[in-house]
Short mmCIF file of C-alpha atoms in Angstrom, two decimals:
data_model
loop_
_atom_site.label_atom_id
_atom_site.label_comp_id
_atom_site.label_asym_id
_atom_site.label_seq_id
_atom_site.Cartn_x
_atom_site.Cartn_y
_atom_site.Cartn_z
CA MET A 71 -11.80 47.62 -29.98
CA LYS A 72 -12.51 48.43 -26.00
CA ARG A 73 -15.74 45.50 -26.86
CA ILE A 74 -13.21 42.96 -28.15
CA THR A 75 -10.70 43.73 -25.32
CA LEU A 76 -13.20 42.74 -23.14
CA ILE A 77 -14.50 39.95 -24.54
CA ILE A 78 -10.64 38.41 -24.77
CA ILE A 79 -10.59 38.98 -20.98
CA ALA A 80 -13.54 37.31 -20.06
CA ALA A 81 -12.95 34.62 -22.63
CA LEU A 82 -9.87 34.48 -20.28
CA LEU A 83 -11.20 34.22 -17.09
CA CYS A 84 -13.38 30.87 -18.20
CA THR A 85 -10.52 29.30 -19.18
CA SER A 86 -8.58 30.12 -16.24
CA SER A 87 -11.68 28.62 -13.99
CA ILE A 88 -12.34 25.79 -15.82
CA ILE A 89 -7.86 24.90 -15.11
CA ALA A 90 -7.97 26.22 -11.20
CA ALA A 91 -7.56 24.00 -8.65
CA PRO A 92 -10.79 23.22 -7.28
CA SER A 93 -12.08 24.72 -4.59
CA LYS A 94 -12.80 21.72 -2.02
CA MET A 95 -11.54 17.97 -1.85
CA ARG A 96 -12.73 15.45 0.53
CA VAL A 97 -9.58 13.25 1.22
CA VAL A 98 -9.23 9.84 2.47
CA GLY A 99 -5.76 8.79 4.34
CA GLN A 100 -4.34 5.79 5.87
CA PHE A 101 -5.26 4.07 9.34
CA SER A 102 -5.54 6.59 12.01
CA SER A 103 -3.99 5.27 14.46
CA LEU A 104 -0.50 4.63 12.49
CA VAL A 105 2.43 6.85 11.58
CA MET A 106 1.79 6.74 7.71
CA TYR A 107 -1.28 8.70 8.85
CA THR A 108 -0.04 10.81 11.91
CA GLU A 109 3.49 11.80 10.32
CA PHE A 110 3.11 12.06 6.87
CA GLU A 111 -0.58 12.34 5.23
CA LYS A 112 -2.34 14.49 8.08
CA PRO A 113 0.37 17.08 7.70
CA TYR A 114 0.33 17.11 4.15
CA TRP A 115 -3.27 17.67 3.43
CA LYS A 116 -3.78 19.91 6.27
CA LYS A 117 -0.43 22.08 5.98
CA THR A 118 1.96 21.87 2.97
CA PHE A 119 -1.14 21.34 0.50
CA VAL A 120 -3.08 23.84 1.77
CA LYS A 121 -0.11 26.02 1.91
CA ASP A 122 0.64 25.39 -1.83
CA PHE A 123 -3.33 25.62 -2.86
CA PRO A 124 -4.76 28.00 -0.25
CA ASN A 125 -7.77 28.47 -2.92
CA THR A 126 -8.37 25.14 -1.64
CA LYS A 127 -10.15 23.59 0.98
CA VAL A 128 -9.42 19.54 2.28
CA ARG A 129 -11.80 17.77 4.50
CA LEU A 130 -9.42 14.78 5.59
CA SER A 131 -10.69 11.75 7.47
CA SER A 132 -8.86 8.29 7.51
CA VAL A 133 -9.95 5.03 6.40
CA SER A 134 -10.71 3.81 10.16
CA GLN A 135 -13.35 7.04 10.32
CA MET A 136 -14.71 5.64 7.12
CA LYS A 137 -15.57 1.94 8.27
CA LEU A 138 -15.16 1.25 4.65
CA LYS A 139 -13.85 -2.25 3.49
CA GLY A 140 -12.44 -3.77 0.88
CA ALA A 141 -12.66 -1.91 -2.29
CA ALA A 142 -15.37 0.10 -1.37
CA PRO A 143 -13.25 3.46 -0.97
CA TYR A 144 -11.55 3.63 -4.48
CA ARG A 145 -14.70 2.28 -5.72
CA GLN A 146 -15.99 5.85 -4.42
CA LEU A 147 -12.79 7.39 -5.77
CA SER A 148 -14.38 6.71 -9.38
CA LYS A 149 -17.64 7.44 -8.70
CA GLY A 150 -16.71 10.71 -7.51
CA GLY A 151 -17.69 10.28 -3.77
CA PHE A 152 -13.68 10.85 -2.35
CA ASP A 153 -11.23 13.31 -4.45
CA VAL A 154 -8.43 11.83 -3.64
CA VAL A 155 -8.16 8.17 -1.44
CA SER A 156 -4.68 6.19 -0.08
CA ILE A 157 -5.58 2.14 0.10
CA ILE A 158 -3.53 -0.89 0.66
CA GLY A 159 -3.10 -2.41 -2.63
CA GLY A 160 -4.17 -5.51 -1.67
CA TYR A 161 -7.64 -4.57 -0.68
CA VAL A 162 -8.35 -3.52 -4.14
CA VAL A 163 -6.77 -6.50 -6.42
CA SER A 164 -10.93 -7.83 -6.42
CA ASP A 165 -11.43 -4.90 -9.13
CA SER A 166 -7.74 -4.53 -10.74
CA GLN A 167 -6.27 -8.03 -10.85
CA THR A 168 -3.44 -5.77 -12.45
CA VAL A 169 -2.77 -4.57 -9.15
CA ALA A 170 -1.46 -7.55 -7.65
CA GLY A 171 1.17 -8.00 -9.85
CA LEU A 172 3.01 -5.08 -7.64
CA ASP A 173 2.88 -6.94 -4.52
CA LEU A 174 3.24 -10.43 -4.61
CA PRO A 175 4.30 -12.74 -1.98
CA ALA A 176 7.77 -13.18 -0.80
CA ILE A 177 9.16 -11.62 -4.12
CA ALA A 178 11.20 -8.79 -2.59
CA PRO A 179 12.96 -9.66 0.61
CA ASP A 180 14.14 -6.32 1.18
CA ILE A 181 13.12 -2.89 0.99
CA GLN A 182 16.00 -1.75 -1.94
CA THR A 183 14.31 -4.64 -4.17
CA ALA A 184 11.04 -3.59 -3.81
CA LYS A 185 11.66 0.44 -4.14
CA LYS A 186 12.87 -1.09 -7.62
CA ILE A 187 9.58 -3.09 -8.18
CA VAL A 188 7.77 -0.12 -7.84
CA ASP A 189 9.16 1.88 -9.86
CA ALA A 190 9.26 -0.48 -12.58
CA TYR A 191 5.84 -1.16 -12.57
CA LYS A 192 4.98 2.02 -12.19
CA PRO A 193 3.84 2.48 -16.16
CA THR A 194 1.54 -0.06 -15.99
CA LEU A 195 0.13 0.47 -12.43
CA GLU A 196 -0.91 3.90 -13.84
CA LYS A 197 -2.80 2.61 -16.55
CA ALA A 198 -4.79 0.16 -14.58
CA ILE A 199 -5.52 2.82 -11.92
CA LYS A 200 -7.02 5.13 -14.92
CA LYS A 201 -8.60 2.25 -16.48
CA ASP A 202 -10.70 0.74 -13.77
CA PHE A 203 -10.95 3.23 -10.89
CA ASN A 204 -11.19 6.18 -13.57
CA ALA A 205 -8.28 7.94 -11.33
CA LYS A 206 -4.74 9.60 -11.90
CA LEU A 207 -1.56 7.46 -9.71
CA LEU A 208 -0.06 10.04 -6.98
CA GLY A 209 2.44 7.54 -5.49
CA VAL A 210 2.94 4.16 -4.13
CA MET A 211 4.54 3.66 -0.25
CA PRO A 212 4.89 0.94 1.76
CA TYR A 213 4.49 -0.32 5.64
CA PRO A 214 7.27 -1.96 7.28
CA ALA A 215 7.79 -5.49 5.60
CA GLN A 216 4.37 -7.97 6.17
CA ILE A 217 5.83 -10.42 8.43
CA LEU A 218 4.24 -13.57 10.48
CA PHE A 219 3.11 -13.38 14.18
CA CYS A 220 2.72 -16.70 15.37
CA ASN A 221 0.86 -17.64 18.79
CA GLU A 222 2.06 -21.56 18.81
CA LYS A 223 6.10 -22.31 18.27
CA ILE A 224 7.30 -22.15 14.66
CA ASP A 225 11.05 -22.69 13.24
CA SER A 226 10.90 -22.57 9.17
CA LEU A 227 7.91 -21.71 7.04
CA ALA A 228 7.44 -25.67 6.95
CA ASP A 229 6.07 -24.80 10.72
CA LEU A 230 3.01 -23.55 9.27
CA LYS A 231 1.16 -26.53 7.77
CA GLY A 232 -2.41 -27.34 9.04
CA LYS A 233 -2.48 -23.47 10.81
CA LYS A 234 -4.75 -20.70 9.98
CA VAL A 235 -2.87 -17.50 8.78
CA ARG A 236 -3.87 -13.90 8.31
CA ALA A 237 -3.39 -12.92 4.48
CA GLY A 238 -3.72 -9.35 3.50
CA SER A 239 -4.89 -10.57 -0.26
CA TRP A 240 -5.65 -13.33 -2.15
CA THR A 241 -2.29 -13.92 -3.42
CA THR A 242 -0.67 -13.84 0.13
CA ALA A 243 -3.41 -16.70 0.86
CA GLU A 244 -2.17 -18.70 -2.13
CA PHE A 245 1.11 -18.63 -1.01
CA LEU A 246 0.17 -19.82 2.50
CA ASP A 247 -2.16 -22.39 1.18
CA GLY A 248 1.16 -23.86 -1.05
CA LEU A 249 2.83 -24.17 2.28
CA GLY A 250 0.06 -26.18 3.42
CA ALA A 251 -1.57 -23.54 5.83
CA THR A 252 -5.13 -22.07 5.30
CA GLY A 253 -4.42 -18.82 4.10
CA VAL A 254 -7.78 -16.34 5.70
CA THR A 255 -8.10 -12.79 3.98
CA MET A 256 -8.55 -10.28 6.90
CA GLN A 257 -8.15 -6.50 7.29
CA TYR A 258 -5.52 -5.26 9.84
CA GLY A 259 -8.69 -3.93 11.48
CA GLU A 260 -10.30 -7.48 12.55
CA ILE A 261 -6.53 -9.38 13.22
CA SER A 262 -6.19 -8.91 17.18
CA GLN A 263 -9.21 -10.08 18.03
CA SER A 264 -9.09 -13.11 16.05
CA LEU A 265 -5.70 -13.65 17.47
CA GLN A 266 -7.10 -13.46 20.84
CA ARG A 267 -9.65 -15.86 20.30
CA GLY A 268 -7.88 -18.40 18.49
CA ILE A 269 -9.29 -17.70 14.61
CA LEU A 270 -6.07 -17.33 13.77
CA ASP A 271 -2.93 -19.19 14.51
CA CYS A 272 -0.63 -16.75 13.09
CA ALA A 273 -0.96 -13.29 10.80
CA ILE A 274 1.31 -11.81 8.25
CA ALA A 275 1.26 -7.59 8.98
CA GLY A 276 3.93 -4.53 9.14
CA GLY A 277 6.04 -4.83 12.47
CA ILE A 278 5.21 -1.41 13.69
CA PRO A 279 1.17 -2.05 13.24
CA GLY A 280 1.83 -4.86 14.95
CA TYR A 281 3.59 -3.35 17.81
CA THR A 282 1.04 -0.29 17.67
CA ALA A 283 -1.44 -2.97 18.33
CA ALA A 284 0.57 -5.12 21.06
CA TRP A 285 0.13 -8.09 19.44
CA GLY A 286 3.16 -9.02 21.70
CA ASP A 287 1.12 -9.65 23.94
CA ILE A 288 -1.27 -12.49 22.30
CA SER A 289 1.69 -13.71 20.13
CA LYS A 290 4.93 -15.83 20.79
CA TYR A 291 7.04 -16.24 17.89
CA LEU A 292 8.08 -13.95 15.56
CA TYR A 293 9.97 -14.57 11.71
CA PRO A 294 10.72 -11.36 10.26
CA ILE A 295 10.93 -13.32 6.13
CA PRO A 296 8.17 -10.85 4.54
CA VAL A 297 6.17 -13.41 2.97
CA GLY A 298 3.27 -11.03 2.88
CA GLY A 299 5.41 -8.38 0.69
CA TRP A 300 4.96 -4.91 1.58
CA ALA A 301 1.16 -4.19 1.94
CA TYR A 302 1.87 -1.10 -0.49
CA VAL A 303 -0.58 1.87 -0.37
CA ILE A 304 -1.63 3.40 -3.97
CA SER A 305 -3.06 6.98 -3.26
CA ALA A 306 -5.00 8.13 -6.37
CA MET A 307 -6.94 11.08 -6.80
CA ASN A 308 -10.69 11.48 -9.42
CA MET A 309 -9.33 12.10 -12.73
CA LYS A 310 -12.11 14.89 -12.93
CA THR A 311 -11.08 16.71 -10.03
CA TRP A 312 -7.16 15.80 -11.64
CA ASN A 313 -8.22 17.58 -14.53
CA LYS A 314 -9.19 20.83 -12.61
CA PHE A 315 -5.16 21.50 -12.03
CA SER A 316 -3.68 23.15 -14.20
CA LYS A 317 -1.01 21.69 -15.56
CA GLU A 318 1.60 23.62 -13.72
CA GLU A 319 -0.34 23.18 -10.74
CA GLN A 320 -0.03 18.87 -11.14
CA ASN A 321 3.30 18.99 -11.62
CA LYS A 322 3.60 21.57 -8.40
CA LEU A 323 0.78 18.96 -6.59
CA MET A 324 3.16 15.90 -7.92
CA LYS A 325 6.25 17.88 -6.79
CA SER A 326 5.59 18.25 -3.83
CA TYR A 327 3.43 15.18 -2.78
CA ASN A 328 6.45 13.23 -3.50
CA GLN A 329 8.80 14.88 -1.77
CA ASN A 330 6.36 15.88 1.58
CA VAL A 331 4.77 12.11 1.66
CA ILE A 332 6.28 9.14 -0.89
CA GLU A 333 9.91 9.54 -0.30
CA PRO A 334 9.70 10.12 3.69
CA VAL A 335 7.27 7.22 4.09
CA TRP A 336 9.69 4.94 2.06
CA LYS A 337 12.59 6.14 4.37
CA LYS A 338 10.34 5.58 7.30
CA SER A 339 9.10 2.05 6.76
CA ASP A 340 12.60 0.83 5.93
CA PHE A 341 13.61 1.82 9.81
CA GLU A 342 10.48 0.90 10.80
CA SER A 343 11.12 -2.49 9.03
CA ILE A 344 14.18 -3.09 11.30
CA GLU A 345 13.19 -1.36 14.69
CA ALA A 346 9.37 -3.35 14.45
CA VAL A 347 11.88 -6.26 15.16
CA ASN A 348 13.99 -4.99 18.05
CA CYS A 349 10.94 -3.67 19.71
CA LEU A 350 8.96 -6.98 19.48
CA THR A 351 11.68 -8.99 20.68
CA GLY A 352 13.64 -6.81 23.23
CA LYS A 353 16.67 -5.67 22.07
CA GLY A 354 15.64 -2.40 22.29
CA CYS A 355 12.96 0.18 21.19
CA SER A 356 12.54 4.39 19.95
CA TYR A 357 9.27 3.90 20.40
CA GLY A 358 9.08 2.62 24.08
CA ARG A 359 7.76 -0.75 25.71
CA LEU A 360 9.52 -3.89 25.15
CA TYR A 361 7.94 -7.01 23.94
CA ASP A 362 9.69 -10.54 24.89
CA MET A 363 8.54 -12.39 21.90
CA ASN A 364 10.83 -15.11 20.47
CA LEU A 365 12.54 -14.11 17.35
CA VAL A 366 13.31 -17.03 14.66
CA LYS A 367 15.67 -16.80 12.62
CA VAL A 368 15.13 -16.33 9.04
CA LYS A 369 16.29 -19.32 6.73
CA GLU A 370 17.44 -19.51 3.82
CA LYS A 371 15.95 -22.69 3.05
CA ASP A 372 12.50 -20.91 3.23
CA LEU A 373 13.39 -18.07 0.92
CA ILE A 374 14.33 -20.71 -2.04
CA LEU A 375 10.83 -22.32 -1.01
CA SER A 376 9.24 -19.16 -1.35
CA LYS A 377 10.36 -18.35 -4.69
CA LYS A 378 9.37 -21.47 -5.65
CA ILE A 379 5.89 -21.06 -4.72
CA LEU A 380 5.61 -17.89 -6.40
CA GLU A 381 7.13 -18.94 -9.58
CA GLU A 382 5.47 -22.36 -9.87
CA ARG A 383 1.56 -21.47 -8.06
CA VAL A 384 1.03 -18.07 -7.34
CA LEU A 385 2.44 -16.48 -10.61
CA PRO A 386 0.65 -18.76 -12.70
CA LYS A 387 -2.76 -17.93 -11.39
CA TRP A 388 -2.18 -14.14 -11.18
CA ALA A 389 -1.62 -14.83 -15.18
CA GLU A 390 -4.59 -16.21 -15.85
CA LYS A 391 -6.45 -13.50 -14.47
CA VAL A 392 -5.17 -10.38 -16.10
CA SER A 393 -4.87 -9.38 -19.76
CA ALA A 394 -1.93 -11.06 -21.97
CA GLU A 395 -0.68 -7.22 -22.46
CA VAL A 396 -0.26 -7.00 -18.74
CA VAL A 397 1.81 -10.06 -18.25
CA THR A 398 4.08 -9.05 -20.99
CA GLU A 399 4.98 -6.15 -19.19
CA TRP A 400 4.92 -7.56 -15.78
CA ASN A 401 7.84 -10.01 -17.26
CA ASN A 402 9.62 -6.86 -19.00
CA SER A 403 9.50 -4.81 -15.99
CA VAL A 404 9.47 -6.80 -12.57
CA GLY A 405 10.08 -9.77 -14.05
CA LYS A 406 13.69 -8.40 -14.96
CA VAL A 407 13.84 -7.26 -11.43
CA VAL A 408 13.67 -10.63 -9.62
CA ASN A 409 14.64 -12.79 -12.34
CA LEU A 410 10.79 -14.61 -12.61
CA GLU A 411 8.82 -15.09 -15.58
CA ALA A 412 5.02 -14.92 -14.95
CA LYS A 413 3.16 -17.51 -17.47
CA GLU A 414 -0.54 -19.06 -17.46
#
């Protein structure tokens, strides 16, 4: 009897070790100079997570420190090189075109619509992250609205014709091409120098990231129309790492990450989208320095034009790159939110 009891105890111990939280994890967060990392990701992984899972040692780095471009961090995630990675969705669409359906140019004029889109598309996104990157989706969080910084005078989107404009993804580049501009796909860290050297005439990026990078010194006109979407950051965990957590631990992790990172980032991005315009155009700024960029008033005709280009040019090209199943899921989710239909 004693021997049987020992065998049972040993079996239970083996089982618990299989589902116990991992002893160590390597986590890659967003850009180290930006609020998403400094105020939310870093405190979470360094303090909150460690408190919740004291037996797991976390090694945290920012994507800036990794110096890996494009989809490289997620490729490492899929292989187990990293355990958790947060990356802008537009950087990984080359490896997963389904992700591109989340953040299409000019599709969400405000953060409330952006949130509805994310919630609607989440089931499709979860499947894509698992299939294409062998990872579990932890959450989606936005940067501030991706707006236009220009060195030369503009009064509407029509004035972008003939100009070289930075885009964060191929969908935004396609949108710009539809305006007669030249869309240049470029990562955030390369923008400042390109604007200064005249390689770019304009750039689409988040307002506060642009403010933080002092683009108010090198750009003269600000057009706060979110033609670049919201640069959603997709945070995911390697599936093998995820499966080391017990079901109870998984639920605890998801709840904590949502409460301490995802939800607060959404609130902060809403505030920053408004505050960025104020800071850059001299209307008052809680972050400190004021700039005196010229504010271009959003035109109703540009909102109408944006939807037309999205429907007639961008959506059909995206639909050609994904399966019919994904197109159907998009139409039944995001399409219902914004009253659009993707057709090849």
